[in-house]
PDB file of C-alpha atoms and ligand atoms in Angstrom:
ATOM      1  CA  MET A   1     103.144  89.651 102.245  1.00 52.00           C
ATOM      2  CA  ILE A   2     101.216  90.884  99.941  1.00 57.00           C
ATOM      3  CA  SER A   3     102.761  93.527  97.368  1.00 63.00           C
ATOM      4  CA  MET A   4     100.243  96.729  96.270  1.00 70.00           C
ATOM      5  CA  PRO A   5     100.729  98.055  92.837  1.00 80.00           C
ATOM      6  CA  VAL A   6     102.679 101.306  92.981  1.00 88.00           C
ATOM      7  CA  ILE A   7     101.658 104.415  91.252  1.00 93.00           C
ATOM      8  CA  ASP A   8     104.378 107.041  90.690  1.00 95.00           C
ATOM      9  CA  ARG A   9     101.904 109.720  89.771  1.00 94.00           C
ATOM     10  CA  GLU A  10     104.706 111.922  88.366  1.00 96.00           C
ATOM     11  CA  LYS A  11     105.111 109.545  85.647  1.00 97.00           C
ATOM     12  CA  CYS A  12     101.482 109.071  84.669  1.00 97.00           C
ATOM     13  CA  ASN A  13     100.379 110.687  81.486  1.00 97.00           C
ATOM     14  CA  GLY A  14      96.893 109.956  81.864  1.00 97.00           C
ATOM     15  CA  CYS A  15      96.832 107.422  78.529  1.00 98.00           C
ATOM     16  CA  GLY A  16      94.424 105.172  79.812  1.00 97.00           C
ATOM     17  CA  LEU A  17      96.075 102.087  78.683  1.00 97.00           C
ATOM     18  CA  CYS A  18      96.193 100.417  82.098  1.00 95.00           C
ATOM     19  CA  VAL A  19      92.459 101.090  82.947  1.00 96.00           C
ATOM     20  CA  SER A  20      91.693  99.704  79.516  1.00 96.00           C
ATOM     21  CA  VAL A  21      93.904  96.092  80.193  1.00 94.00           C
ATOM     22  CA  CYS A  22      92.166  95.656  83.761  1.00 93.00           C
ATOM     23  CA  HIS A  23      89.472  93.155  83.635  1.00 89.00           C
ATOM     24  CA  CYS A  24      88.655  93.908  86.663  1.00 90.00           C
ATOM     25  CA  LYS A  25      87.621  97.399  86.587  1.00 91.00           C
ATOM     26  CA  VAL A  26      89.763  98.610  89.506  1.00 91.00           C
ATOM     27  CA  LEU A  27      91.901 101.429  87.720  1.00 94.00           C
ATOM     28  CA  VAL A  28      90.489 104.579  86.979  1.00 95.00           C
ATOM     29  CA  LEU A  29      91.632 107.934  85.989  1.00 96.00           C
ATOM     30  CA  VAL A  30      91.114 111.229  88.527  1.00 95.00           C
ATOM     31  CA  ASP A  31      92.057 114.225  87.062  1.00 95.00           C
ATOM     32  CA  ASN A  32      93.756 112.355  84.247  1.00 95.00           C
ATOM     33  CA  ILE A  33      95.748 110.312  86.634  1.00 96.00           C
ATOM     34  CA  VAL A  34      95.483 106.960  86.981  1.00 95.00           C
ATOM     35  CA  THR A  35      93.872 105.255  90.640  1.00 93.00           C
ATOM     36  CA  LEU A  36      93.638 102.116  92.099  1.00 90.00           C
ATOM     37  CA  ILE A  37      89.695 101.806  93.632  1.00 91.00           C
ATOM     38  CA  GLU A  38      89.760  98.203  94.667  1.00 85.00           C
ATOM     39  CA  MET A  39      93.218  96.232  95.709  1.00 81.00           C
ATOM     40  CA  LYS A  40      90.910  93.174  97.044  1.00 82.00           C
ATOM     41  CA  LYS A  41      89.394  93.261  93.809  1.00 84.00           C
ATOM     42  CA  CYS A  42      92.402  93.162  92.007  1.00 82.00           C
ATOM     43  CA  LEU A  43      94.028  90.333  94.000  1.00 77.00           C
ATOM     44  CA  SER A  44      90.537  88.557  93.830  1.00 76.00           C
ATOM     45  CA  CYS A  45      89.571  89.097  90.441  1.00 76.00           C
ATOM     46  CA  ASN A  46      93.209  88.530  88.194  1.00 63.00           C
ATOM     47  CA  ARG A  47      95.473  87.924  90.837  1.00 69.00           C
ATOM     48  CA  TRP A  48      97.778  90.542  90.170  1.00 73.00           C
ATOM     49  CA  CYS A  49      97.729  89.886  86.710  1.00 86.00           C
ATOM     50  CA  THR A  50     100.144  92.644  86.127  1.00 87.00           C
ATOM     51  CA  LEU A  51      98.742  93.789  82.840  1.00 91.00           C
ATOM     52  CA  CYS A  52      98.764  97.059  83.714  1.00 93.00           C
ATOM     53  CA  GLU A  53     102.561  97.134  84.198  1.00 92.00           C
ATOM     54  CA  GLU A  54     103.446  95.428  81.077  1.00 93.00           C
ATOM     55  CA  VAL A  55     101.118  98.284  78.919  1.00 96.00           C
ATOM     56  CA  CYS A  56     102.701 101.429  81.099  1.00 96.00           C
ATOM     57  CA  PRO A  57     104.479 103.204  78.448  1.00 97.00           C
ATOM     58  CA  THR A  58     106.082 105.307  81.271  1.00 97.00           C
ATOM     59  CA  GLY A  59     106.620 102.741  84.188  1.00 95.00           C
ATOM     60  CA  ALA A  60     104.582 104.470  86.250  1.00 96.00           C
ATOM     61  CA  ILE A  61     102.605 101.322  87.697  1.00 93.00           C
ATOM     62  CA  SER A  62     105.709  99.109  89.168  1.00 89.00           C
ATOM     63  CA  TRP A  63     104.877  95.944  91.155  1.00 78.00           C
ATOM     64  CA  PRO A  64     107.784  95.646  94.227  1.00 75.00           C
ATOM     65  CA  LEU A  65     108.729  91.880  94.601  1.00 67.00           C
ATOM     66  CA  GLU A  66     110.188  90.867  97.822  1.00 60.00           C
ATOM     67  CA  ILE A  67     112.662  88.049  97.411  1.00 63.00           C
ATOM     68  CA  LEU A  68     112.736  85.390 100.336  1.00 68.00           C
ATOM     69  CA  ILE A  69     115.694  83.323 100.711  1.00 77.00           C
ATOM     70  CA  GLU A  70     115.156  80.523 103.169  1.00 81.00           C
ATOM     71  CA  GLU A  71     118.514  79.046 104.903  1.00 79.00           C
ATOM     72  CA  PRO A  72     118.928  75.163 104.415  1.00 75.00           C
TER      73      PRO A  72
HETATM   74  S1  SF4 B   1      97.186  93.914  88.531  1.00 56.37           S
HETATM   75 FE1  SF4 B   1      95.535  93.124  86.902  1.00 56.37          FE
HETATM   76  S2  SF4 B   1      93.797  93.354  88.046  1.00 56.37           S
HETATM   77 FE2  SF4 B   1      95.066  94.438  89.275  1.00 56.37          FE
HETATM   78  S3  SF4 B   1      94.862  96.322  88.353  1.00 56.37           S
HETATM   79 FE3  SF4 B   1      96.698  96.111  87.293  1.00 56.37          FE
HETATM   80  S4  SF4 B   1      95.337  95.286  85.152  1.00 56.37           S
HETATM   81 FE4  SF4 B   1      94.077  95.238  86.918  1.00 56.37          FE
HETATM   82  S1  SF4 B   2      99.508 103.217  81.164  1.00 56.37           S
HETATM   83 FE1  SF4 B   2     100.816 104.249  82.808  1.00 56.37          FE
HETATM   84  S2  SF4 B   2     100.554 106.439  81.794  1.00 56.37           S
HETATM   85 FE2  SF4 B   2      99.093 105.441  81.060  1.00 56.37          FE
HETATM   86  S3  SF4 B   2      97.240 105.944  82.530  1.00 56.37           S
HETATM   87 FE3  SF4 B   2      98.117 104.425  83.304  1.00 56.37          FE
HETATM   88  S4  SF4 B   2      99.789 104.477  84.230  1.00 56.37           S
HETATM   89 FE4  SF4 B   2      99.285 106.291  83.718  1.00 56.37          FE
END
């Protein structure tokens, strides 16, 4: 299962911190709200480094994790 970064447009204040830390250049500001332009590149370039989530001061980017528990 591939998880994707989820952007909460209501929380984004357009500060651009996530754009500046993204080495893969897949985040851009559109009308002052961050937008992910190339999901595949995020995966292949940095393997979902999650830096964008770490630096975001408003919690506008999150990575939903799915925990699977296997029965023995
Ligand atoms: S997880 Fe890393 S590579 Fe992907 S968008 Fe965020 S900062 Fe960029
Ligand atoms: S760091 Fe957070 S608030 Fe700033 S532009 Fe990125 S998503 Fe928006």
